[in-house]
mmCIF file of C-alpha atoms in Angstrom:
data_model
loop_
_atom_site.group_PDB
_atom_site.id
_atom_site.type_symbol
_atom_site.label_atom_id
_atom_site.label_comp_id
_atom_site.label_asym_id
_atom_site.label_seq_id
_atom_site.Cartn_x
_atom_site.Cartn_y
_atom_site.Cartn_z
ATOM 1 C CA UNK A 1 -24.067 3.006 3.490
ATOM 2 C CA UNK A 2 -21.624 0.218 2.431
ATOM 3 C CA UNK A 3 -19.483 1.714 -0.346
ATOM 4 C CA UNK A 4 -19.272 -1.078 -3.232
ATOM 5 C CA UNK A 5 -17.417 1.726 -5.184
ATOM 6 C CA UNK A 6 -13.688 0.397 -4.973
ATOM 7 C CA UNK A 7 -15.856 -3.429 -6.106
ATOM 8 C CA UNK A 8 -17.427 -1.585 -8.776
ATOM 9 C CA UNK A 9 -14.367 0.096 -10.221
ATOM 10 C CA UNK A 10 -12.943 -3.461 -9.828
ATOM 11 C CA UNK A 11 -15.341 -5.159 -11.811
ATOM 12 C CA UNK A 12 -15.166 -2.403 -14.895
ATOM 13 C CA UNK A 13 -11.742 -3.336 -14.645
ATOM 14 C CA UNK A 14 -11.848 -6.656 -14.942
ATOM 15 C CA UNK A 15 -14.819 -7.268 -17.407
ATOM 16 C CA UNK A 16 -12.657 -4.598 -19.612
ATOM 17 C CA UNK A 17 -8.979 -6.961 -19.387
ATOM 18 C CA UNK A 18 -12.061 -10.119 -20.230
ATOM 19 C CA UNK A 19 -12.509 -8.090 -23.702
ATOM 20 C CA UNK A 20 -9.226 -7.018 -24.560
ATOM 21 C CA UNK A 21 -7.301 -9.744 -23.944
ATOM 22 C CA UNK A 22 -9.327 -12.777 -22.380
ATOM 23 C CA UNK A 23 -8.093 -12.656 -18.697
ATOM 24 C CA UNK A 24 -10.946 -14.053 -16.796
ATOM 25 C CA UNK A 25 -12.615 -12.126 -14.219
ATOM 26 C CA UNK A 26 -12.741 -13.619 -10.797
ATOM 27 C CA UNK A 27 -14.939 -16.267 -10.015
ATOM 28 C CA UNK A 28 -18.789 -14.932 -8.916
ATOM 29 C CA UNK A 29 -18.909 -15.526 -5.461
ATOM 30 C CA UNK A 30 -23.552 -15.243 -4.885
ATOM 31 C CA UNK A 31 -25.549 -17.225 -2.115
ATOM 32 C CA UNK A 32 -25.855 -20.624 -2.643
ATOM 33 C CA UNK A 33 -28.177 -23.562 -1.847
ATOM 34 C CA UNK A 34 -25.123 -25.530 -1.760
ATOM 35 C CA UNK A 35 -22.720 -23.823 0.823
ATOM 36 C CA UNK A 36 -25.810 -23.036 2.945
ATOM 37 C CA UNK A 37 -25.800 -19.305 2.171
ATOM 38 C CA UNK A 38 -28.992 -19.359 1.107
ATOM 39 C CA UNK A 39 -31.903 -19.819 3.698
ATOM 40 C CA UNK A 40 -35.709 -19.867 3.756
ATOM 41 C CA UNK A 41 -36.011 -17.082 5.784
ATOM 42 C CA UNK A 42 -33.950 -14.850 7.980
ATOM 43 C CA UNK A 43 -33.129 -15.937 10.927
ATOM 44 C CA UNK A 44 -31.562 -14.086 13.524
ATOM 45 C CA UNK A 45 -30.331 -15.598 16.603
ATOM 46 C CA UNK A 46 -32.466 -12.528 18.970
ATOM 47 C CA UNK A 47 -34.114 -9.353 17.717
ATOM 48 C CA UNK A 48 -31.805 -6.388 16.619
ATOM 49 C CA UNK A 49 -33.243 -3.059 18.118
ATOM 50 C CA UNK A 50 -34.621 -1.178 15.326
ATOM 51 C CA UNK A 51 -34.700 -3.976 12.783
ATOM 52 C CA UNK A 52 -38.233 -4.887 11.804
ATOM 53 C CA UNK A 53 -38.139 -8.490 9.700
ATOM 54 C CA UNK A 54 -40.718 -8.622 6.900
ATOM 55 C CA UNK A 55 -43.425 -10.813 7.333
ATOM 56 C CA UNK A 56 -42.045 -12.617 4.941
ATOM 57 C CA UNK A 57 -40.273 -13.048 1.425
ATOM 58 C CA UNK A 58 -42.496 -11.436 -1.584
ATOM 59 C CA UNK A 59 -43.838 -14.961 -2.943
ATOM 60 C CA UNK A 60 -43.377 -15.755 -6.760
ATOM 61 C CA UNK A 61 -46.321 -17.183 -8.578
ATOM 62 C CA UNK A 62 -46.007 -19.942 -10.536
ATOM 63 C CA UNK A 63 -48.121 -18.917 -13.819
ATOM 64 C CA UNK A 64 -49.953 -21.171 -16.648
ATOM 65 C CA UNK A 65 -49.447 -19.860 -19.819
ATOM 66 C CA UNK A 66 -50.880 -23.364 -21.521
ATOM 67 C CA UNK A 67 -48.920 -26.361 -22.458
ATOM 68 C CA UNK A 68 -47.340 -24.837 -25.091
ATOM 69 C CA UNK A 69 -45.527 -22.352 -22.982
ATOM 70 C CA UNK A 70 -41.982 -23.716 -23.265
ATOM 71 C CA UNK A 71 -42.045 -23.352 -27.281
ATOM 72 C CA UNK A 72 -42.464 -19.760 -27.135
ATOM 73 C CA UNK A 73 -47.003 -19.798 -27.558
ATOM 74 C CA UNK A 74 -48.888 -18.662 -24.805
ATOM 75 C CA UNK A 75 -52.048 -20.902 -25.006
ATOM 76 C CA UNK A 76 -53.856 -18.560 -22.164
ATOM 77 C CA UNK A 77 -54.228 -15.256 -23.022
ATOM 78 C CA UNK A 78 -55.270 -14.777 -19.593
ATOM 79 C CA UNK A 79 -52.718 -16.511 -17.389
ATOM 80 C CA UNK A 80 -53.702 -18.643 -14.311
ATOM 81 C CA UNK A 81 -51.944 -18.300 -11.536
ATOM 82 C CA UNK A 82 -51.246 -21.412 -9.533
ATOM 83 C CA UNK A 83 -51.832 -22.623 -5.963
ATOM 84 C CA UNK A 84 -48.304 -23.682 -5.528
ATOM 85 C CA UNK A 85 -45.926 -20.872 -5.830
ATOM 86 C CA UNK A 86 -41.728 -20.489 -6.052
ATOM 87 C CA UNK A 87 -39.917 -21.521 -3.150
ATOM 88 C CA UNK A 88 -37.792 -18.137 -2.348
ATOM 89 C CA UNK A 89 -34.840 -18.126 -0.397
ATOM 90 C CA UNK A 90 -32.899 -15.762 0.543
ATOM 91 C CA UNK A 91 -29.475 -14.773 1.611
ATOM 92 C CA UNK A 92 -28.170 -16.027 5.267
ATOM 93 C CA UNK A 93 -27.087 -13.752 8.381
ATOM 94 C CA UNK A 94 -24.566 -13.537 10.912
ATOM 95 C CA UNK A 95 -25.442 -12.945 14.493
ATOM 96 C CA UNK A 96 -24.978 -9.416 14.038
ATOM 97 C CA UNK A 97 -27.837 -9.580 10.848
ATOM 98 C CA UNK A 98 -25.111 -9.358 7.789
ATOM 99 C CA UNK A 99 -25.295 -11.145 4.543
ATOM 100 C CA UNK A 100 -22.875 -14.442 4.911
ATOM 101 C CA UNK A 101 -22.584 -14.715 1.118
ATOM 102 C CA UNK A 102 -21.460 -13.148 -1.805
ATOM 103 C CA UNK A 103 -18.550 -10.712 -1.697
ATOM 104 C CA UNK A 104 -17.824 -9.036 1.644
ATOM 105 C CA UNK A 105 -16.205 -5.799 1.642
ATOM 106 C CA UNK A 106 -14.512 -3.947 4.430
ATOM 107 C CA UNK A 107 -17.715 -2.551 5.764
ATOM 108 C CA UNK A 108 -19.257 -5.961 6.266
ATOM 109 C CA UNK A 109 -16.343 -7.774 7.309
ATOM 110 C CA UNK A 110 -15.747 -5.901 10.444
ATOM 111 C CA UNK A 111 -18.541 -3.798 10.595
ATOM 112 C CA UNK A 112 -19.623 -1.031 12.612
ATOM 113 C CA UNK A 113 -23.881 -1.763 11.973
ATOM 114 C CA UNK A 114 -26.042 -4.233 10.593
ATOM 115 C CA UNK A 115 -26.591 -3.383 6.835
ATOM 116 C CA UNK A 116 -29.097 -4.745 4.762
ATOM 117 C CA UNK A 117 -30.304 -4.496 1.450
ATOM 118 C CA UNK A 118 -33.902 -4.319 2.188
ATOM 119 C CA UNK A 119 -35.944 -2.880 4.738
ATOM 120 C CA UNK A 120 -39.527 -2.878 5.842
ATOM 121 C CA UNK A 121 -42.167 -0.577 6.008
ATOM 122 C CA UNK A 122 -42.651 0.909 9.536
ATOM 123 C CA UNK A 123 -46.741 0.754 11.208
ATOM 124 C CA UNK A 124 -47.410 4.678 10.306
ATOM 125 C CA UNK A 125 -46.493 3.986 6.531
ATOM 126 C CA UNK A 126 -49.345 1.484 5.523
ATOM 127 C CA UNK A 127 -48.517 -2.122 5.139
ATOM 128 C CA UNK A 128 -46.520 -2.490 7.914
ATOM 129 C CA UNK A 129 -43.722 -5.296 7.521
ATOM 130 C CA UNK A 130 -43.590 -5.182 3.858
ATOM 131 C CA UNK A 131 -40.783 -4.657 2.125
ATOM 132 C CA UNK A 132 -39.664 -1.667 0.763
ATOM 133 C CA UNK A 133 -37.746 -2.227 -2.987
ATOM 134 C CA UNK A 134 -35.036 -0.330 -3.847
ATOM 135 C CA UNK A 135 -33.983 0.413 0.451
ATOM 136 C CA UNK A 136 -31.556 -0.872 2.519
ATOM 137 C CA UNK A 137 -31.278 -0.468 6.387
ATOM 138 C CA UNK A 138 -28.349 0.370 8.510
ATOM 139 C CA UNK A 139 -28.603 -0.220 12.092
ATOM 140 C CA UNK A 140 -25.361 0.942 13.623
ATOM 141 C CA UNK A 141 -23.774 -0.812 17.281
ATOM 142 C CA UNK A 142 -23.983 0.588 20.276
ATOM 143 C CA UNK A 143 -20.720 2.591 21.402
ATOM 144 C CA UNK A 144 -20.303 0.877 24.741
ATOM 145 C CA UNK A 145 -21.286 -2.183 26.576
ATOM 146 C CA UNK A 146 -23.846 -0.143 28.764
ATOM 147 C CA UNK A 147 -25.116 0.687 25.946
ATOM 148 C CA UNK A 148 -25.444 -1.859 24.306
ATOM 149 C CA UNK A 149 -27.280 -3.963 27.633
ATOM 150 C CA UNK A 150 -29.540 -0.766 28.135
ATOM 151 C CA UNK A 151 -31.378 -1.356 24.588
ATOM 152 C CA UNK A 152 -31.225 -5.558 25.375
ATOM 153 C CA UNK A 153 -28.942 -5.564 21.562
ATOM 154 C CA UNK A 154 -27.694 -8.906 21.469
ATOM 155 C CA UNK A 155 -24.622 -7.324 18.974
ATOM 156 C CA UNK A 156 -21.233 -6.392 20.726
ATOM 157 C CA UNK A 157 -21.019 -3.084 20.628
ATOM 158 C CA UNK A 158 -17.830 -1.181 19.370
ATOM 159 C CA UNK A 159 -16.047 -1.308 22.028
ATOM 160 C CA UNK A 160 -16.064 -4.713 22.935
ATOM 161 C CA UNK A 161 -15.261 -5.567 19.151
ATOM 162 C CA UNK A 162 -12.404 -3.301 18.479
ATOM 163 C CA UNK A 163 -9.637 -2.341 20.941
ATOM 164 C CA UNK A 164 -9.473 1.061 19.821
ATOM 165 C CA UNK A 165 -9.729 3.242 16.631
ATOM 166 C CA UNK A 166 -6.495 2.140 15.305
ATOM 167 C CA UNK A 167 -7.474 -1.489 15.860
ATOM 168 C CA UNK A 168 -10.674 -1.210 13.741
ATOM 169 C CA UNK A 169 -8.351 0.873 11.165
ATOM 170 C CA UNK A 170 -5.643 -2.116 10.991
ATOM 171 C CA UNK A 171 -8.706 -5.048 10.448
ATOM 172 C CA UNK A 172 -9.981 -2.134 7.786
ATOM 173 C CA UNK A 173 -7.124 -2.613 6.613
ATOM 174 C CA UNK A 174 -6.511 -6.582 6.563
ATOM 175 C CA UNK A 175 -9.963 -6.799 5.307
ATOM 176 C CA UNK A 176 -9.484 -4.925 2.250
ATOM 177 C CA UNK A 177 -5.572 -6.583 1.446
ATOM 178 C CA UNK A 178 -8.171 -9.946 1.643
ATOM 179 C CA UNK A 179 -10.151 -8.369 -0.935
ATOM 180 C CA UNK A 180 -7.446 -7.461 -2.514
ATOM 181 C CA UNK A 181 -5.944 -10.629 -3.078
ATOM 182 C CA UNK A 182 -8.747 -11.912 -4.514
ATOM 183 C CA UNK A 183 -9.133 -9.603 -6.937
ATOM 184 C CA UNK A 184 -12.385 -7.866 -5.536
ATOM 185 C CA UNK A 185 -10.436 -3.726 -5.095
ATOM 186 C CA UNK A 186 -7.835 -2.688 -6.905
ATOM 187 C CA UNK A 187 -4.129 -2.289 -5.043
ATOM 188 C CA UNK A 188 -4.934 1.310 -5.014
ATOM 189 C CA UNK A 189 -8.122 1.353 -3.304
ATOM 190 C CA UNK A 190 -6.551 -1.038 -0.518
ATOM 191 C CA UNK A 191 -4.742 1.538 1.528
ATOM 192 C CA UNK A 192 -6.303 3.131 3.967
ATOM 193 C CA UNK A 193 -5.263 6.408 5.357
#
């Protein structure tokens, strides 16, 4: 439910002025070990109603193809797979369960839900807690405060985040001139209503 169109659109853009003319796109902004935005495993700071964690990141093998793998000749034409596998990380959360890295658009930057790129299979599907490829989940606030305590949702709901619709509308609004600016949705696509 987060629209990356306006990014998208962007990014044509930009790779297209990188061809023609060499103007250089704007730097990648991904997780990183370095800044921190990349963790072992999500970690939220209390359960989100309705959002089931995986039981884990999908581990990578580490596979033997012989020893002379790196020159291009597998050596075992039936590769072993190792004890030891990848370390996988993934990306790190906010309090309200939304990715702290990589480019954050309007919807993410003052949100209305938790959005996620992945979600997990529920008990009635088989393999519960297994990820699903290819899904995301959105897990929207609660409208009120009652609400919100009712269901024990350790978000703020939407009306202790925004003052009222034209508040959200003008942070909408900030949010995208930021993106803007940094060259992540075209002038155009910054204006909202």
């Amino acid at each position: 439910r987060v629209d990356f169109r306006p990014l998208l659109r962007t990014t044509f853009l930009a790779l297209d002025r990188w061809v023609k003319d060499g103007t250089l796109p704007p730097p990648s902004r991904y997780p990183r070990i370095a800044d921190g935005s990349l963790a072992p495993m999500i970690i939220l700071p209390a359960p989100i109603p309705g959002l089931a964690l995986a039981k884990g990141p999908n581990a990578k093998l580490r596979i033997d193809y012989g020893p002379n793998f790196n020159k291009g000749i597998i050596g075992k034409v039936l590769p072993v797979a190792l004890k030891e596998s990848y370390r996988v990380l993934v990306p790190k959360v906010d309090a309200d369960g939304n990715e702290l890295g990589g480019i954050r658009l309007p919807d993410i930057s003052v949100p209305v839900a938790t959005a996620t790129g992945w979600a997990v299979r529920g008990p009635d599907s088989g393999g519960a807690g297994e990820l699903c490829y290819l899904d995301g989940s959105f897990i929207p606030f609660a409208k009120t405060k009652a609400e919100r305590e009712a269901t024990d949702d350790p978000r703020a709901s939407l009306e202790e985040r925004y003052r009222d619709g034209s508040d959200y509308v003008e942070r909408v609004r900030q949010a995208a001139r930021k993106a803007q600016l940094a060259d992540f949705i075209e002038e155009q696509r910054a204006t909202i209503g």
